[in-house]
Amino acid sequence: MPLRELAKAPVATAVAADAALALPLAGVRISFGANWHEFLRTGDAAARATIEPLSAALMRGEAVLRDRYERGYDGAQHGYTRLNTLHAQHGAFVRVAAGADAGTIALVMPGADAPATRFLRHVAVLEAGARATLVLHAEGGSAAASLDNVVLQLELGEGSSLSVVRLQEAGAGAVLLDRCEAELGAHAALRGWELELGAAIARRELDVTLAGEHASLAARGVFALRGRQHAETHLDIAHVARDTTSETLWRGIADGRARGVFVGGIVVAPGADGTDAKLSTRNLMLSPHAEIDAKPALEIHADEVKAAHGATVGQLDERALFYLRSRGLPAATARSLLTFAFCREVLDGLEPALAETLARRIALHLPGHEDQPA
Amino acid sequence: MLKIENLHVRVAGREILKGLDLAVGPGEVHAIMGPNGAGKSTLGNVLAGRDGYEVTHGSVTWDGEDLLALAPEERAAKGVFLAFQYPVEIPGVNNTYFLRAALNAQRRARGEAELDSVQFLKLVREKLSVLHLSAELMNRAVNEGFSGGEKKRNEIFQMAVLEPRLAILDETDSGLDIDALKLVSDGVNSQRRADRAFLVITHYQRLLDYIVPDRVHVLADGRIAASGDKDLALKLEAEGYAWLRERRAEERAALGG
């Protein structure tokens, strides 16, 4: 079957100020302001959670930050983190006390309205048994050229539980170097949902170390790219302790001349017996000029391990397309309905109202989005 | 209203229909029977507009209009409906959402007012009860996890909601047990109207015990080999398709001699 012709729609991702698109979040919202180094805080954190500007925490010599800035800086630190360590003076420092539930904390980076280079460092520490949800939102809104380097460092204490929702809708001129490093103690659980929708070039790294026994990671994500967008997602998951689990599910969509890259790296260290690792990536190319490279990379150095991975790259199912059209749906509507359905699964497990809003936001970034359910 | 003349169709380079003629008037129920590989499903797919079916000769007109020139969704809007032999599972697309979008797309194309969700759900409830389908199925993804019988009933349910003027049932009886067959047949019979024609494609006569046709045609080797009333189906049931092949062989021999 011939693919349809290239759509020549502009890539600008204008997110309307529509109430239906507002994220239904209760809790603390911190925006890094139009001038991004402002720390605009609204809402209240639950008791026993502290949230402060990174600079304030640095000034009082917070030991965790000191450790995070210094550890491995001489060599082992990852390039993006090193770059960030050199420059970042802004961000949020979050600490959730043992057993406390911090509720939802949203960290928002507005779109750059003029050419800018921005470095943000967020550090969150969950003490034993603590719970929290972090929402990271890179907003769009303008096409100004910007280079943004964001590093999020997470420490999950024993039995703690953290959900991270990341919504990347950066403007059409943005270049993002975005990295998350997480270290999980025993029985700690990290759940992630990642939506990679905006920016001209975006590279996302998710580096998770399952350091304590029975630590678990469940992460889902999607990139939906158009025009000449380029997005890369690199997972680097290390099963270090025994009986750790990871389940990762990614969907990729590329239209126009976009290029998407997914590298799912999982390493099971010697001695990490009882590891259970599942990785799945499915990808959809909507144009003959789009490109998607998907590579699961499993490295296993332990014996008693369950590991499964699957990767597919394909096009829309012609049988499904004909079925929908035979019932009267125009071809473009049928295509966008199928495309939307393809990535909907990524939102499974999220609180329903948030999942609905995020679904609408994904729909805005898909070809023919005007036909989507409102 | 449906007129097929000298239709020749190739699929993957092979000629499947070889000069098929058929005329179906308003309100008539025509059964197309025939052995496997005769081209029965090809006929249904060609009428619905599936890709990959190349019409090399002949014409199909629907209310005097060239049906073959229309896209599948345009045919649907003009009242053509195909009940699939193998209904497609579409994960992630909600049944109710899909059906309302389809109905409203057809209504829009015909210049009719769209139904709001209250009007639509009222219509759905009416039609569901006729087919004894659970309302729970409507909240699932299209055909996903449906049993074989549920899929076929869902096809007939969609037909009931979309109210076509030409309904093509492509082996709707295949894979159904006798109870499901009765349910599906009742659903079809309840929708017989003076202005709605049916083309019932089936391998077995059994379905025609329940959906009694006005005309029966035997499709063999890409064309209509015999036509008659409902008794023809009984003859086929008793004698199989072998006598047809013999008759064709005699005809060929006569032509050759």
XYZ file of C-alpha atoms in Angstrom:
631
model
C 0.000 0.000 0.000
C 1.328 3.435 -0.875
C 1.680 5.739 2.078
C -0.310 8.922 1.969
C 1.273 12.105 0.784
C 3.233 14.265 3.143
C 1.088 16.668 5.076
C 2.515 20.144 4.858
C 1.131 21.352 8.151
C 3.333 23.616 10.256
C 4.882 22.033 13.287
C 4.153 24.887 15.685
C 2.522 23.301 18.680
C 0.117 25.938 19.789
C -1.614 24.596 22.851
C -4.815 26.540 23.196
C -5.716 28.006 26.544
C -8.545 25.559 26.704
C -9.955 24.482 30.038
C -10.210 20.909 28.775
C -6.442 20.899 28.375
C -5.575 22.206 31.825
C -3.841 19.514 33.831
C -6.104 18.475 36.695
C -3.485 18.717 39.418
C -3.964 19.481 43.059
C -0.902 20.294 45.115
C 2.123 22.479 44.649
C 2.928 24.100 41.351
C 6.310 25.659 40.840
C 6.951 27.583 37.678
C 10.390 28.725 36.745
C 8.841 31.946 35.579
C 8.988 33.827 32.340
C 12.546 34.629 33.350
C 12.931 30.987 34.349
C 15.202 31.709 37.328
C 12.190 32.884 39.290
C 10.719 30.307 41.619
C 6.982 30.909 41.494
C 5.231 28.713 43.964
C 1.503 28.202 44.306
C -0.415 25.700 46.392
C 0.648 23.843 49.477
C 2.723 20.767 49.946
C 1.441 18.138 52.288
C 2.960 18.195 55.746
C 6.486 16.894 56.130
C 7.541 17.660 52.592
C 9.982 20.490 52.005
C 10.312 22.187 48.663
C 12.802 24.967 48.209
C 14.678 26.679 45.429
C 17.856 24.847 44.547
C 19.895 27.989 45.180
C 18.636 28.234 48.762
C 19.473 24.614 49.416
C 22.927 25.103 47.930
C 23.528 28.204 50.091
C 22.827 26.358 53.288
C 25.115 23.578 52.189
C 22.527 20.801 51.827
C 24.556 17.597 52.024
C 22.516 15.701 49.438
C 23.073 18.424 46.876
C 26.714 18.650 47.652
C 26.952 14.919 47.095
C 24.979 15.147 43.883
C 27.101 17.940 42.511
C 30.399 16.415 43.460
C 29.873 12.715 42.960
C 31.796 11.543 39.954
C 32.333 15.048 38.650
C 35.992 14.251 37.973
C 35.162 11.519 35.556
C 32.219 9.220 35.963
C 29.536 11.866 35.749
C 27.486 11.711 32.593
C 28.153 14.446 30.042
C 24.776 16.143 30.373
C 24.960 16.008 34.134
C 28.454 17.437 34.108
C 27.345 20.251 31.870
C 24.448 20.843 34.222
C 26.684 20.740 37.278
C 28.811 23.472 35.747
C 25.921 25.801 35.065
C 22.779 24.965 36.999
C 21.915 27.309 39.807
C 18.168 26.960 39.535
C 15.715 24.225 40.120
C 13.843 22.642 42.969
C 15.029 20.680 45.924
C 12.370 18.369 47.340
C 12.596 16.227 50.407
C 9.730 14.049 51.580
C 10.073 12.868 55.169
C 9.880 9.204 56.095
C 6.368 7.839 55.704
C 4.949 11.145 54.446
C 2.799 11.619 51.354
C 3.747 14.834 49.574
C 0.880 14.669 47.079
C 1.544 16.178 43.672
C 4.382 18.591 42.959
C 4.437 20.109 39.484
C 7.631 21.653 38.141
C 6.898 23.788 35.114
C 9.347 25.240 32.648
C 7.644 27.826 30.453
C 8.523 28.082 26.771
C 11.390 30.469 26.050
C 9.970 33.680 24.594
C 13.375 34.853 23.397
C 16.555 32.969 22.503
C 17.864 31.450 25.728
C 20.146 28.873 27.247
C 18.734 27.410 30.411
C 20.029 24.926 32.963
C 17.778 23.450 35.595
C 18.656 20.923 38.263
C 15.944 19.271 40.301
C 16.760 16.950 43.148
C 14.146 14.945 45.018
C 14.775 12.758 48.008
C 12.126 10.390 49.293
C 12.919 9.002 52.674
C 11.849 5.522 53.712
C 8.197 4.850 52.976
C 7.578 8.335 51.555
C 5.218 8.903 48.619
C 4.951 11.634 46.001
C 3.980 12.457 42.435
C 6.213 14.729 40.404
C 4.918 16.357 37.246
C 7.489 17.880 34.924
C 6.027 20.057 32.246
C 8.091 21.687 29.520
C 5.625 24.152 28.045
C 5.545 25.328 24.458
C 4.067 28.502 23.137
C 6.784 30.175 21.123
C 9.243 29.214 18.436
C 12.235 31.022 19.982
C 15.530 29.178 19.724
C 16.556 27.790 23.072
C 18.901 25.241 24.528
C 17.590 23.692 27.697
C 19.489 21.272 29.853
C 17.412 19.757 32.634
C 18.694 17.165 35.070
C 16.426 15.494 37.575
C 18.058 13.425 40.277
C 15.939 11.118 42.383
C 16.763 9.184 45.509
C 14.114 6.722 46.568
C 14.582 5.389 50.074
C 13.494 1.982 51.227
C 9.861 1.248 50.480
C 9.212 4.704 49.029
C 7.022 5.248 46.004
C 7.287 7.957 43.368
C 5.304 8.646 40.205
C 6.872 10.899 37.595
C 4.753 12.355 34.816
C 6.723 14.214 32.200
C 5.020 16.269 29.522
C 7.388 17.717 26.950
C 5.675 20.247 24.691
C 8.592 22.604 24.106
C 8.394 25.106 21.263
C 9.463 24.519 17.679
C 12.860 26.175 18.195
C 13.835 24.302 21.326
C 16.739 21.933 21.748
C 16.456 19.832 24.886
C 19.074 17.786 26.670
C 17.044 16.183 29.369
C 18.230 13.591 31.822
C 16.776 11.785 34.790
C 18.924 9.775 37.180
C 17.181 7.671 39.778
C 18.511 5.402 42.458
C 16.070 3.051 44.143
C 16.513 1.439 47.528
C 14.993 -1.831 48.651
C 11.267 -2.197 47.861
C 11.171 1.289 46.366
C 8.858 1.773 43.370
C 9.272 4.293 40.572
C 6.514 4.715 38.014
C 6.926 6.964 35.003
C 4.834 8.314 32.134
C 6.687 10.278 29.483
C 5.140 12.250 26.639
C 7.653 13.565 24.139
C 5.658 15.868 21.894
C 7.465 19.146 21.247
C 10.910 20.659 20.531
C 12.982 20.667 17.370
C 15.546 18.306 18.844
C 15.072 16.474 22.090
C 17.190 13.892 23.752
C 15.773 12.251 26.824
C 17.778 9.953 29.039
C 16.262 7.884 31.775
C 18.907 6.287 33.922
C 17.527 4.097 36.686
C 19.560 2.048 39.118
C 17.635 -0.630 40.986
C 20.086 -0.742 43.866
C 17.977 -2.340 46.607
C 16.332 -5.744 46.606
C 12.773 -5.807 45.238
C 13.070 -2.293 43.824
C 10.800 -1.818 40.790
C 10.474 0.451 37.795
C 7.383 0.707 35.574
C 7.778 3.308 32.852
C 5.715 4.092 29.777
C 6.297 6.688 27.136
C 5.468 7.920 23.692
C 7.061 10.238 21.196
C 4.854 11.763 18.535
C 6.861 13.660 15.944
C 6.057 15.702 12.866
C 7.765 17.942 10.348
C 11.484 17.740 10.949
C 11.349 17.034 14.644
C 14.015 14.756 16.058
C 13.614 13.004 19.365
C 15.643 10.375 21.118
C 14.804 8.380 24.180
C 17.588 6.467 25.855
C 16.777 4.141 28.705
C 19.606 2.920 30.839
C 18.260 0.567 33.459
C 20.599 -1.219 35.806
C 19.407 -4.183 37.833
C 21.998 -4.213 40.549
C 20.239 -5.925 43.457
C 18.435 -9.252 43.589
C 14.740 -9.627 42.779
C 14.354 -6.274 41.069
C 11.836 -5.695 38.298
C 11.533 -3.296 35.393
C 8.703 -3.003 32.904
C 9.060 -0.475 30.141
C 6.659 0.163 27.273
C 7.292 2.796 24.611
C 5.380 3.902 21.527
C 6.822 5.999 18.739
C 5.065 7.872 15.953
C 6.835 9.758 13.202
C 5.226 11.719 10.390
C 6.670 14.051 7.762
C 10.453 13.957 7.830
C 10.681 13.385 11.548
C 13.135 11.003 13.107
C 12.680 9.109 16.331
C 15.217 7.016 18.149
C 14.525 4.645 20.988
C 17.313 2.803 22.735
C 16.220 0.591 25.574
C 19.302 -0.408 27.496
C 18.982 -2.867 30.346
C 21.919 -4.265 32.255
C 21.555 -7.067 34.772
C 24.622 -6.975 36.986
C 26.399 -10.069 38.290
C 24.555 -11.335 41.321
C 21.243 -9.655 40.467
C 19.467 -13.006 40.406
C 15.694 -13.006 40.357
C 15.631 -9.994 38.030
C 12.506 -9.639 35.900
C 12.930 -7.209 33.009
C 10.373 -6.541 30.275
C 10.805 -4.045 27.499
C 8.512 -3.357 24.580
C 8.707 -0.729 21.875
C 6.242 -0.381 19.010
C 6.578 2.260 16.372
C 4.451 3.706 13.648
C 5.715 5.522 10.601
C 3.135 7.701 8.920
C 5.212 8.931 6.020
C 7.766 7.420 3.654
C 10.248 10.088 4.712
C 10.002 9.471 8.444
C 12.553 7.374 10.231
C 12.419 5.442 13.465
C 15.297 3.517 14.934
C 14.393 1.229 17.797
C 16.958 -0.828 19.600
C 16.444 -2.910 22.700
C 19.840 -3.685 24.225
C 19.910 -6.243 27.007
C 23.081 -7.194 28.764
C 22.755 -9.996 31.268
C 25.463 -11.008 33.678
C 23.404 -13.002 36.172
C 21.974 -16.512 35.899
C 18.493 -16.574 37.365
C 16.929 -13.884 35.223
C 13.683 -13.382 33.336
C 14.093 -10.932 30.490
C 11.803 -10.252 27.556
C 11.927 -7.622 24.880
C 10.102 -6.835 21.690
C 10.455 -4.141 19.064
C 8.339 -3.429 16.014
C 8.285 -0.681 13.399
C 5.369 -0.555 11.013
C 2.557 1.339 9.397
C -1.128 1.659 10.111
C -3.091 -1.574 9.762
C -4.746 -1.409 6.331
C -7.488 -3.826 7.383
C -8.459 -1.626 10.315
C -8.321 1.450 8.094
C -10.684 -0.115 5.554
C -13.011 -1.310 8.286
C -13.377 2.218 9.666
C -13.798 3.757 6.207
C -16.378 1.164 5.194
C -18.491 2.465 8.080
C -18.297 6.005 6.756
C -15.298 7.575 8.455
C -13.243 9.702 6.053
C -9.742 8.357 5.443
C -8.016 11.147 7.386
C -10.288 10.670 10.381
C -9.792 6.917 10.309
C -6.024 7.391 10.216
C -5.920 9.789 13.116
C -8.258 7.593 15.150
C -5.956 4.611 14.651
C -2.855 6.668 15.342
C -4.356 7.970 18.543
C -5.419 4.483 19.602
C -1.887 3.286 18.995
C -0.431 5.483 21.721
C -3.352 5.549 24.149
C -2.010 2.519 26.032
C 0.886 4.577 27.326
C -1.502 6.394 29.668
C -2.763 3.214 31.325
C -2.379 3.273 35.077
C -2.645 7.045 35.390
C -5.415 8.642 37.371
C -8.320 8.819 34.834
C -8.848 12.603 34.782
C -5.134 13.201 34.208
C -5.013 10.445 31.583
C -7.922 12.096 29.726
C -6.225 15.488 29.685
C -2.929 14.033 28.557
C -4.761 12.082 25.852
C -6.180 15.374 24.533
C -2.716 16.881 24.555
C -1.265 13.935 22.646
C -4.091 14.261 20.134
C -3.080 17.882 19.482
C 0.303 16.673 18.294
C -0.955 13.975 15.946
C -1.678 14.440 12.250
C -5.267 15.507 11.621
C -5.779 16.357 15.278
C -8.929 18.373 14.555
C -10.773 15.082 14.125
C -9.916 13.802 17.567
C -12.427 13.243 20.335
C -12.819 16.416 22.293
C -30.996 0.062 -7.795
C -27.820 -2.126 -7.763
C -26.757 -3.123 -11.242
C -23.624 -5.129 -11.972
C -22.716 -5.702 -15.601
C -20.020 -7.941 -17.017
C -17.791 -7.386 -13.996
C -14.220 -8.633 -14.265
C -11.964 -8.308 -11.217
C -8.335 -9.237 -10.689
C -6.770 -9.829 -7.311
C -2.990 -10.090 -7.051
C -2.773 -10.596 -10.808
C -5.356 -13.408 -10.915
C -8.760 -13.003 -12.490
C -11.394 -13.885 -9.867
C -14.616 -12.430 -11.286
C -15.054 -13.155 -14.962
C -18.103 -11.393 -16.283
C -20.561 -11.233 -13.427
C -24.039 -9.821 -14.033
C -26.498 -9.086 -11.264
C -29.395 -6.713 -10.623
C -30.918 -6.197 -7.185
C -34.061 -4.133 -6.755
C -35.249 -2.172 -3.702
C -36.352 -4.355 -0.807
C -35.114 -7.561 -2.416
C -33.039 -10.187 -0.658
C -30.609 -11.950 -2.969
C -28.466 -14.846 -1.844
C -25.111 -15.511 -3.458
C -24.011 -19.091 -2.991
C -21.135 -21.012 -4.405
C -18.166 -23.228 -3.708
C -15.040 -21.955 -1.989
C -12.870 -19.877 -4.259
C -15.742 -18.942 -6.599
C -15.284 -15.223 -5.894
C -18.087 -14.630 -3.372
C -16.054 -12.565 -0.933
C -14.349 -10.753 -3.782
C -17.770 -9.503 -4.867
C -18.509 -8.146 -1.367
C -15.126 -6.461 -1.084
C -15.321 -4.901 -4.536
C -18.742 -3.456 -3.766
C -17.466 -1.967 -0.483
C -14.378 -0.497 -2.122
C -11.496 -2.423 -0.619
C -8.027 -1.739 -2.033
C -6.279 -4.421 -4.002
C -9.255 -5.394 -6.174
C -8.678 -4.301 -9.733
C -11.740 -3.944 -11.910
C -10.598 -4.670 -15.463
C -13.977 -4.672 -17.241
C -17.610 -3.984 -16.571
C -19.542 -1.625 -14.358
C -21.379 -1.351 -11.074
C -24.042 1.295 -10.710
C -25.943 2.175 -7.577
C -29.015 4.359 -8.088
C -27.594 5.063 -11.529
C -24.308 6.326 -10.142
C -20.912 4.710 -10.814
C -20.249 2.978 -7.494
C -16.696 2.003 -8.402
C -15.648 5.662 -8.655
C -16.453 6.291 -4.994
C -14.198 5.959 -1.934
C -15.314 3.422 0.690
C -16.615 6.169 3.008
C -18.583 7.760 0.147
C -20.216 4.410 -0.593
C -21.101 4.099 3.092
C -22.685 7.546 3.051
C -24.723 6.477 0.022
C -26.089 3.558 1.982
C -23.775 0.644 1.160
C -22.831 -1.547 4.116
C -20.590 -4.617 4.232
C -20.887 -6.984 7.188
C -17.375 -8.430 7.296
C -16.631 -12.118 7.215
C -13.780 -11.381 9.616
C -14.615 -8.232 11.611
C -11.403 -6.409 12.539
C -10.323 -5.924 16.151
C -9.229 -2.344 16.759
C -7.592 -1.954 20.175
C -7.801 1.501 21.691
C -10.849 2.638 19.669
C -14.012 2.668 21.731
C -17.023 0.996 20.118
C -19.503 3.719 21.034
C -17.196 6.533 19.990
C -16.432 4.823 16.694
C -20.035 4.107 15.797
C -21.236 7.606 16.627
C -18.362 9.117 14.633
C -19.231 6.846 11.702
C -22.951 7.630 11.818
C -22.356 11.353 12.087
C -19.764 11.293 9.297
C -22.375 9.644 7.061
C -25.073 12.094 8.108
C -22.722 15.022 7.510
C -21.905 13.703 4.049
C -25.654 13.463 3.279
C -26.320 16.963 4.598
C -28.329 15.651 7.568
C -28.128 16.894 11.137
C -25.709 15.047 13.408
C -26.926 13.217 16.483
C -25.842 14.456 19.875
C -24.787 11.919 22.487
C -28.223 11.740 24.108
C -29.954 11.043 20.792
C -27.263 8.574 19.833
C -27.435 6.590 23.069
C -31.199 6.356 22.749
C -30.763 4.881 19.275
C -28.104 2.467 20.550
C -30.326 1.218 23.352
C -33.167 0.539 20.929
C -30.981 -1.440 18.554
C -29.078 -3.338 21.221
C -32.248 -4.820 22.625
C -33.245 -6.172 19.226
C -29.969 -8.093 18.928
C -29.755 -9.145 22.570
C -26.311 -7.594 22.785
C -24.961 -6.503 26.143
C -24.546 -2.748 26.574
C -21.215 -3.572 28.187
C -19.791 -4.467 24.758
C -20.319 -0.883 23.677
C -17.788 0.343 26.224
C -15.074 -1.952 24.940
C -12.676 -1.423 22.067
C -14.064 -2.266 18.627
C -14.413 -6.075 18.436
C -11.550 -6.523 20.890
C -11.959 -9.673 22.943
C -15.373 -10.347 21.369
C -16.291 -13.971 20.768
C -16.902 -15.037 17.169
C -20.657 -14.762 17.675
C -20.388 -11.364 19.341
C -18.340 -10.044 16.438
C -20.981 -11.113 13.917
C -23.792 -9.720 16.031
C -21.835 -6.506 16.375
C -21.725 -6.283 12.577
C -25.502 -6.617 12.406
C -25.843 -4.148 15.256
C -23.737 -1.602 13.345
C -25.971 -2.210 10.353
C -29.033 -1.551 12.485
C -27.595 1.761 13.684
C -26.259 2.905 10.306
C -29.452 1.905 8.436
C -27.970 1.224 4.991
C -30.018 0.765 1.832
C -27.794 -2.038 0.543
C -26.531 -4.500 3.127
C -23.966 -7.049 1.991
C -23.549 -9.910 4.449
C -20.283 -11.711 3.732
C -20.538 -15.233 5.184
C -22.107 -13.822 8.295
C -23.123 -17.378 9.228
C -19.580 -18.768 9.220
C -18.390 -19.804 12.645
C -21.793 -19.385 14.288
C -23.547 -22.049 16.307
C -27.256 -22.531 15.782
C -28.328 -20.153 18.575
C -26.057 -17.367 17.349
C -27.245 -18.010 13.809
C -30.857 -17.528 14.895
C -30.006 -14.308 16.738
C -28.181 -12.908 13.739
C -30.974 -13.955 11.379
C -33.637 -12.410 13.621
C -31.565 -9.220 13.634
C -31.421 -9.203 9.840
C -35.093 -10.089 9.386
C -36.135 -7.294 11.729
C -34.386 -4.892 9.385
C -35.988 -5.964 6.132
C -37.665 -2.931 4.564
C -39.242 -2.061 1.268
C -36.337 0.304 0.540
C -33.491 -1.859 1.822
C -31.860 -4.540 -0.294
C -29.739 -7.406 1.000
C -26.994 -9.369 -0.678
C -26.472 -12.440 1.447
C -23.224 -14.242 0.631
C -23.048 -17.733 2.068
C -21.507 -21.106 1.505
C -24.297 -23.022 3.214
C -28.002 -23.176 2.651
C -28.578 -23.277 6.413
C -28.649 -19.482 6.791
C -31.346 -19.266 4.128
C -33.696 -21.306 6.315
C -33.804 -18.229 8.512
C -33.239 -15.394 6.076
C -35.513 -16.392 3.227
C -34.239 -14.888 -0.044
C -36.258 -13.641 -2.999
C -33.594 -14.833 -5.412
C -30.718 -17.298 -5.175
C -27.676 -17.097 -7.451
C -24.906 -19.607 -7.751
C -21.486 -18.067 -8.266
C -19.037 -20.444 -9.860
C -15.784 -19.736 -11.612
C -16.252 -15.979 -11.415
C -19.759 -15.604 -12.825
C -23.370 -16.365 -12.023
C -23.838 -19.952 -13.152
C -27.451 -20.363 -12.145
C -30.260 -18.278 -10.674
C -33.567 -19.239 -9.195
C -35.899 -18.836 -6.265
C -35.280 -20.181 -2.770
C -35.736 -23.748 -4.001
C -32.422 -23.502 -5.839
C -30.690 -23.297 -2.460
C -32.432 -26.509 -1.397
C -31.323 -28.230 -4.580
C -27.722 -27.163 -3.892
C -28.008 -28.454 -0.360
C -29.228 -31.832 -1.628
C -26.909 -32.214 -4.602
C -23.833 -30.112 -3.780
C -22.060 -27.955 -6.346
C -20.786 -30.847 -8.458
C -23.691 -30.803 -10.928
C -22.818 -27.204 -11.731
C -19.297 -28.094 -12.677
C -20.599 -30.864 -14.905
C -23.026 -28.486 -16.561
C -20.246 -25.943 -17.114
C -18.072 -28.657 -18.627
C -20.898 -29.620 -20.983
C -21.395 -26.009 -21.980
C -17.715 -25.620 -22.693
C -17.656 -28.824 -24.694
C -20.676 -27.623 -26.675
C -19.005 -24.280 -27.360
C -15.768 -26.005 -28.273
C -17.515 -28.447 -30.614
